[in-house]
mmCIF file of C-alpha atoms and ligand atoms in Angstrom:
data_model
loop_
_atom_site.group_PDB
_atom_site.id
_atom_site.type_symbol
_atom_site.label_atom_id
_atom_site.label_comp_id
_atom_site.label_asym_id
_atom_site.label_seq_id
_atom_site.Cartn_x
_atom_site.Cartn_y
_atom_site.Cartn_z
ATOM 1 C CA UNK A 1 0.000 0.000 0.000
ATOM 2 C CA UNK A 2 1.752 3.142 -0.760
ATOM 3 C CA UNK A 3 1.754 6.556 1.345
ATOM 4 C CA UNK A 4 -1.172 7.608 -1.376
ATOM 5 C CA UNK A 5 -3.809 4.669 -0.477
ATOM 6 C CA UNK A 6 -3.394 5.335 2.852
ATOM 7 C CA UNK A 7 -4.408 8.896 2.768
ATOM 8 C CA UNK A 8 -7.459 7.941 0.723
ATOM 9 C CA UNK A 9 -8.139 5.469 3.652
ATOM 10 C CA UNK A 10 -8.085 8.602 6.136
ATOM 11 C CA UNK A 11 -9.803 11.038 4.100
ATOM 12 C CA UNK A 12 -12.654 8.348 3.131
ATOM 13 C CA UNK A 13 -13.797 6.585 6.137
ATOM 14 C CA UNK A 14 -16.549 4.928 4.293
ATOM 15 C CA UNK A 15 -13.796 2.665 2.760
ATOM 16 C CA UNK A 16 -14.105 -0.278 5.367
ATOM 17 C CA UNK A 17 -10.687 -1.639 3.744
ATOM 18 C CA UNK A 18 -8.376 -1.603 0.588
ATOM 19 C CA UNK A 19 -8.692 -5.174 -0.996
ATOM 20 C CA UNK A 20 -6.104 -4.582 -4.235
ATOM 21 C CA UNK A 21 -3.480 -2.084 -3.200
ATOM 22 C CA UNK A 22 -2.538 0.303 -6.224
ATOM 23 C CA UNK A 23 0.849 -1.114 -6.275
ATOM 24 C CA UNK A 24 -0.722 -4.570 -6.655
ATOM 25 C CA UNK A 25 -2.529 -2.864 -9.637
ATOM 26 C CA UNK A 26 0.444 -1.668 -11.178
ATOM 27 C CA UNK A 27 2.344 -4.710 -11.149
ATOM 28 C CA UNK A 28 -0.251 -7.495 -12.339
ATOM 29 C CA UNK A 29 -0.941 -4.539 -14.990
ATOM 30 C CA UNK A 30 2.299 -4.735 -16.291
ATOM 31 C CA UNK A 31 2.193 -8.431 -16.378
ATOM 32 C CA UNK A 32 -0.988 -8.629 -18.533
ATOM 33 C CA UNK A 33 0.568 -5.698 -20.978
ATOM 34 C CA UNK A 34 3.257 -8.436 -21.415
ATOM 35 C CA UNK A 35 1.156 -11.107 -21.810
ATOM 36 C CA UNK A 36 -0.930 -9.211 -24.643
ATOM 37 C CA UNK A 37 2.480 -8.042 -26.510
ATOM 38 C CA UNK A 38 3.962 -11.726 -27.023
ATOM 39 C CA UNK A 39 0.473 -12.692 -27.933
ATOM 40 C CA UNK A 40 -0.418 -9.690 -30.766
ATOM 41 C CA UNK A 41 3.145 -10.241 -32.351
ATOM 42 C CA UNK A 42 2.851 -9.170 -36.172
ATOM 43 C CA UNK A 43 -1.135 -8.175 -35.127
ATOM 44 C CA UNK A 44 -2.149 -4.522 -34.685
ATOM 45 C CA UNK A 45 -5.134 -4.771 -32.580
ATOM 46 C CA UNK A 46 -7.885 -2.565 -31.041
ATOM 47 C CA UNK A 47 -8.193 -2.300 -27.654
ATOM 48 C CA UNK A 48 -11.979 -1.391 -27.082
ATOM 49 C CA UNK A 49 -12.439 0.018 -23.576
ATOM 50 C CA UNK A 50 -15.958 -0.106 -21.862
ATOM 51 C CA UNK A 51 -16.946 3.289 -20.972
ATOM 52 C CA UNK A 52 -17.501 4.045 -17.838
ATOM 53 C CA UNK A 53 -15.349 2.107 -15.613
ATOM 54 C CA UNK A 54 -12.278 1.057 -18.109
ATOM 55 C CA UNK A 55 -11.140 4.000 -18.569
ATOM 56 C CA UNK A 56 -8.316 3.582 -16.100
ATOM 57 C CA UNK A 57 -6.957 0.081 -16.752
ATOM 58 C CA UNK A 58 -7.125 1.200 -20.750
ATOM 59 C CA UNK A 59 -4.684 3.588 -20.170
ATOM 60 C CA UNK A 60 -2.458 1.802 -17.592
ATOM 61 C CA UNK A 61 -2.829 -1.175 -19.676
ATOM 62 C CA UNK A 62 -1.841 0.349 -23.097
ATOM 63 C CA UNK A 63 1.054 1.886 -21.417
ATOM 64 C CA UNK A 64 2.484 -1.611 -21.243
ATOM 65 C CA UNK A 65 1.771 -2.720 -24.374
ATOM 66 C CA UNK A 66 4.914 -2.323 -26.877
ATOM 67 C CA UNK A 67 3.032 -3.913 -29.965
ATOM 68 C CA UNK A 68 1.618 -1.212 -32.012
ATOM 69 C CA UNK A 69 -2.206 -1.132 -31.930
ATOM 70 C CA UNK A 70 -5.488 1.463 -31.871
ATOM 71 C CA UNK A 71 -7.700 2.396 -29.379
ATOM 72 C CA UNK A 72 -11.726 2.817 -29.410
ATOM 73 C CA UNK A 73 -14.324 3.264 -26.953
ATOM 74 C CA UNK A 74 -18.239 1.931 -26.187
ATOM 75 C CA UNK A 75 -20.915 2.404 -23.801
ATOM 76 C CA UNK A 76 -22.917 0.331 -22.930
ATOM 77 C CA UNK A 77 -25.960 0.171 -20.995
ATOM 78 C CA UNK A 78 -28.347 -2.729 -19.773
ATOM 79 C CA UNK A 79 -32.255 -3.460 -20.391
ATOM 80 C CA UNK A 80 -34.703 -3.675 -18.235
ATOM 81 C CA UNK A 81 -34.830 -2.504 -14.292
ATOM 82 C CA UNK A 82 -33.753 -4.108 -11.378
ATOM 83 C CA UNK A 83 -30.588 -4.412 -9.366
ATOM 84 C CA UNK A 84 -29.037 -7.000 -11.571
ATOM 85 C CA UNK A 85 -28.228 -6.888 -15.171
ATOM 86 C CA UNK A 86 -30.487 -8.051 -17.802
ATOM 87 C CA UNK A 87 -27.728 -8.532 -19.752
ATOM 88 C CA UNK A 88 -29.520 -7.119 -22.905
ATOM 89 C CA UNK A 89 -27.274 -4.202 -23.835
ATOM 90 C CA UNK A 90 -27.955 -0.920 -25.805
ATOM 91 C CA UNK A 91 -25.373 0.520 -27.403
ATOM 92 C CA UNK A 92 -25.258 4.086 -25.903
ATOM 93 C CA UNK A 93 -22.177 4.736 -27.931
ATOM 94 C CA UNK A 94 -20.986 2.777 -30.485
ATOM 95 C CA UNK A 95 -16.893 2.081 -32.156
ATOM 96 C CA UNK A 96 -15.162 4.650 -34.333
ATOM 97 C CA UNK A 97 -13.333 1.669 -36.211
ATOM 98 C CA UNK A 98 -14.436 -0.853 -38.857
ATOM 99 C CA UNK A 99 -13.326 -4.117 -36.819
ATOM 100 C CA UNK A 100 -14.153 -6.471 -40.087
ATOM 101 C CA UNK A 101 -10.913 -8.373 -39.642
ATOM 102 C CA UNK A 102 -9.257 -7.153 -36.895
ATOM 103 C CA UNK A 103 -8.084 -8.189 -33.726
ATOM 104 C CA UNK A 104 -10.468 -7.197 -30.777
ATOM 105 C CA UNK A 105 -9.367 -6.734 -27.110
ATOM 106 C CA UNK A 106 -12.261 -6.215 -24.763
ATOM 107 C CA UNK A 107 -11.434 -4.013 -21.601
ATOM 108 C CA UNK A 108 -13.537 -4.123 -18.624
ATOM 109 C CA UNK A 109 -13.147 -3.206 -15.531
ATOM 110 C CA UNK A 110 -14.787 -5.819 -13.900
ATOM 111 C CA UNK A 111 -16.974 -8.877 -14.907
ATOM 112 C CA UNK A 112 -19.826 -9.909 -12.726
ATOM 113 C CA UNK A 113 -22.845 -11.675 -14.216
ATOM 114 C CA UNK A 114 -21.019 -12.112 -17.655
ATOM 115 C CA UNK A 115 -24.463 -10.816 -18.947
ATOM 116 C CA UNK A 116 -22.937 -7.654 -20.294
ATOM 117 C CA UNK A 117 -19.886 -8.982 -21.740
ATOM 118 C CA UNK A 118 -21.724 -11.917 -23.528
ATOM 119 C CA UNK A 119 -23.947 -9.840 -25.324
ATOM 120 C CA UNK A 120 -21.858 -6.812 -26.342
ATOM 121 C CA UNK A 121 -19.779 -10.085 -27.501
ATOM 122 C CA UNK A 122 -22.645 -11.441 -29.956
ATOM 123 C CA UNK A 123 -22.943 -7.919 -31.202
ATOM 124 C CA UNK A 124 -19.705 -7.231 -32.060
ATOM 125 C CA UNK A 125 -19.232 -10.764 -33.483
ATOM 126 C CA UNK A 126 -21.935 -9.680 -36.507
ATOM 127 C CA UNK A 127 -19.471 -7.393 -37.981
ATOM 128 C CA UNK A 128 -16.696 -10.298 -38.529
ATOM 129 C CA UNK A 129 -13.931 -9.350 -36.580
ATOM 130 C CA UNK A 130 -10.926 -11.247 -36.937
ATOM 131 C CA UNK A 131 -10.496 -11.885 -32.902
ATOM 132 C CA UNK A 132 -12.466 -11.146 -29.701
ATOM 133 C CA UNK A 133 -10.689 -11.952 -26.558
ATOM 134 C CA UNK A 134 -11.079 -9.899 -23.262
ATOM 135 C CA UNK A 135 -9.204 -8.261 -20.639
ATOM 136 C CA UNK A 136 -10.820 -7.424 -17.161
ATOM 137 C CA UNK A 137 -9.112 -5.650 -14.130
ATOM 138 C CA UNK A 138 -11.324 -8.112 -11.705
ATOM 139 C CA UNK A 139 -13.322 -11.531 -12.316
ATOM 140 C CA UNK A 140 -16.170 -12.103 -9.545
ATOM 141 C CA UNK A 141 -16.820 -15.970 -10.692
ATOM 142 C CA UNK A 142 -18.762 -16.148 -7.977
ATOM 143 C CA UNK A 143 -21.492 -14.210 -9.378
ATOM 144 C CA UNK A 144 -21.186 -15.689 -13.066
ATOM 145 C CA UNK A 145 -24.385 -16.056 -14.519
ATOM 146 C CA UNK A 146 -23.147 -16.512 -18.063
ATOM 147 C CA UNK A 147 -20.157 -18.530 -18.984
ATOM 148 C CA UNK A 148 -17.840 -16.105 -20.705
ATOM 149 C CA UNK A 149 -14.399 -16.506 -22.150
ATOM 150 C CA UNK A 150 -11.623 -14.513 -20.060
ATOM 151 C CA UNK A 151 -8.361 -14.424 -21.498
ATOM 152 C CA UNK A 152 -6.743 -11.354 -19.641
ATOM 153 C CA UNK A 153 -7.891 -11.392 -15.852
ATOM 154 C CA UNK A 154 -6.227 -9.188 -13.540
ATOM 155 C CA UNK A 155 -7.604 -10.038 -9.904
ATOM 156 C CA UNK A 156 -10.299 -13.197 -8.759
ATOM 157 C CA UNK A 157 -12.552 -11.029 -5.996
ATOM 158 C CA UNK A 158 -15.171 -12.108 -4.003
ATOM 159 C CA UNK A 159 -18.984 -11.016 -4.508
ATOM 160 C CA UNK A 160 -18.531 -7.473 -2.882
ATOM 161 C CA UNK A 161 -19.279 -4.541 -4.313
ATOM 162 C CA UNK A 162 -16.216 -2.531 -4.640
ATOM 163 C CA UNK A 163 -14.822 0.940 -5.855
ATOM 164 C CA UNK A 164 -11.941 2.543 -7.328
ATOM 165 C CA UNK A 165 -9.651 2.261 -10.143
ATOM 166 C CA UNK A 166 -12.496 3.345 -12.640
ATOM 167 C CA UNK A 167 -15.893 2.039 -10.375
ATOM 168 C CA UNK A 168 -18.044 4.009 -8.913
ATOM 169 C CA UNK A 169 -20.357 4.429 -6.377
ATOM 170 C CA UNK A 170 -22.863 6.626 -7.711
ATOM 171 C CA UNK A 171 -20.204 7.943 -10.013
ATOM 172 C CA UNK A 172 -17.977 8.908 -7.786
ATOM 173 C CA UNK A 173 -14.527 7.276 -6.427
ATOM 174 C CA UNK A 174 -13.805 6.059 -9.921
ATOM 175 C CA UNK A 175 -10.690 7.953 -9.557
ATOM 176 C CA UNK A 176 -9.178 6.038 -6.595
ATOM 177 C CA UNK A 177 -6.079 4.267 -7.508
ATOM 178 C CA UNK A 178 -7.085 1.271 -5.546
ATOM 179 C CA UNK A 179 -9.737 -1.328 -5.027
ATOM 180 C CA UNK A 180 -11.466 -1.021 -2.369
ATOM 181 C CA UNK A 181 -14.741 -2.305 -0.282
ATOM 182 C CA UNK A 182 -16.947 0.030 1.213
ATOM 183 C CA UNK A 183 -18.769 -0.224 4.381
ATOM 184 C CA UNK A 184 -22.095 -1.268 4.709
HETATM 185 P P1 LIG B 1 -22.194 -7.946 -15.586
HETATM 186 O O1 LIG B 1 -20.929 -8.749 -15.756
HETATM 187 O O2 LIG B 1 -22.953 -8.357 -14.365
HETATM 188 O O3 LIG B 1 -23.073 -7.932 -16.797
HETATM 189 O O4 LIG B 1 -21.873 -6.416 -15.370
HETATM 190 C C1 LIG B 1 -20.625 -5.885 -15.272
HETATM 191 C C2 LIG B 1 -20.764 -4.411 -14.932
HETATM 192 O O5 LIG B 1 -21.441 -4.224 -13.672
HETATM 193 C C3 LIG B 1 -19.384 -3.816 -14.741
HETATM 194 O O6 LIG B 1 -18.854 -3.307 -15.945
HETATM 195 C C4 LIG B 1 -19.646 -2.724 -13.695
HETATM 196 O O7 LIG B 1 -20.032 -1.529 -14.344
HETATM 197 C C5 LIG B 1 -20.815 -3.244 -12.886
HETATM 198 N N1 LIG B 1 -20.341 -3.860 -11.612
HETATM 199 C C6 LIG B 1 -20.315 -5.169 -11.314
HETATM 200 N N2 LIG B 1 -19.799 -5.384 -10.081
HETATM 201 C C7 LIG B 1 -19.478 -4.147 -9.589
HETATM 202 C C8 LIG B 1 -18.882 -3.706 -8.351
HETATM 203 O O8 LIG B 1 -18.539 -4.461 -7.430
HETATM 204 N N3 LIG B 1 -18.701 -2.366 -8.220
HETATM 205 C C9 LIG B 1 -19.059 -1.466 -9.190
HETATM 206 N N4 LIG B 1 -18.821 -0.182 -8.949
HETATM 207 N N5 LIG B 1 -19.613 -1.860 -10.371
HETATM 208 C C10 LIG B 1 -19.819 -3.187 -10.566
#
């Protein structure tokens, strides 16, 4: 935990405890930016980061990428009320980039049900894409409604709700450069 995280801890007392240190962050970061460089050899793929909360690991992520490749961005947004997702997604906003043919890494911040994932998946696959694999920051398997394939997973967490390193609580804390669990 650096010097940083624990000043967040002080100034936000709602944060019952910091589960992923930033440092931890950084490191397993680097390790998947490795991982995706030996991989895309000769490739020049496009990182597609889901807007809101993959903003963060995007641009950490990329960082540590040395193969040359493009960036886009989507939001997404689920059908249908309810604390869980339906896992029905509109498109809110849709890619810049023709990705007939092309190599397609997913970023997430997080998958939960797999609903989301799984369907933005069967979207994207209608316009003949070369590859899709996906990267997420966290994998709760514990709440997996939908099988989904993960090729890049940062962190296994348990089924708590956390914030930080692009979540939010009511759109706030995304910022944070830590996970962490809030109190209940
Ligand atoms: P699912 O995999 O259930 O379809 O949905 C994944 C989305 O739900 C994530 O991209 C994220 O926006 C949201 N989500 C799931 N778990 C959490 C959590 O613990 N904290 C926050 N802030 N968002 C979450």
């Amino acid at each position: 935990m650096t010097f940083d995280d624990q000043e967040y801890l002080q100034r936000y007392p709602f944060i019952e405890r910091i589960l992923i240190s930033s440092d931890e962050i950084q490191l397993r970061v680097r390790q998947l930016g490795n991982e995706i460089s030996r991989a895309y050899e000769g490739s020049t793929p496009i990182f597609v980061c889901i807007l809101k909360g993959a903003y963060p690991f995007l641009a950490d992520l990329t960082r540590c990428v040395s193969v040359d490749h493009e960036v886009d961005f989507m939001a997404v947004s689920s059908y249908g009320g309810g604390t869980q997702s339906s896992g029905v997604v509109k498109i809110e906003k849709d890619l810049k980039a023709n990705i007939t043919d092309r190599d397609i890494i997913l970023v997430e911040d997080i998958i939960d049900t797999g609903l989301t994932i799984a369907n933005l998946m069967e979207v994207l696959q209608t316009r003949n894409p070369r590859s899709i694999r996906v990267a997420a920051l966290l994998d709760k398997r514990a709440a997996r409604i939908k099988d989904v394939p993960l090729h890049y997973a940062g962190f296994e967490i348990p089924k708590e709700f956390v914030i930080g390193y692009g979540l939010d609580y009511d759109e706030k804390y995304r910022n944070l450069p830590f996970i962490g669990i809030m109190k209940a």
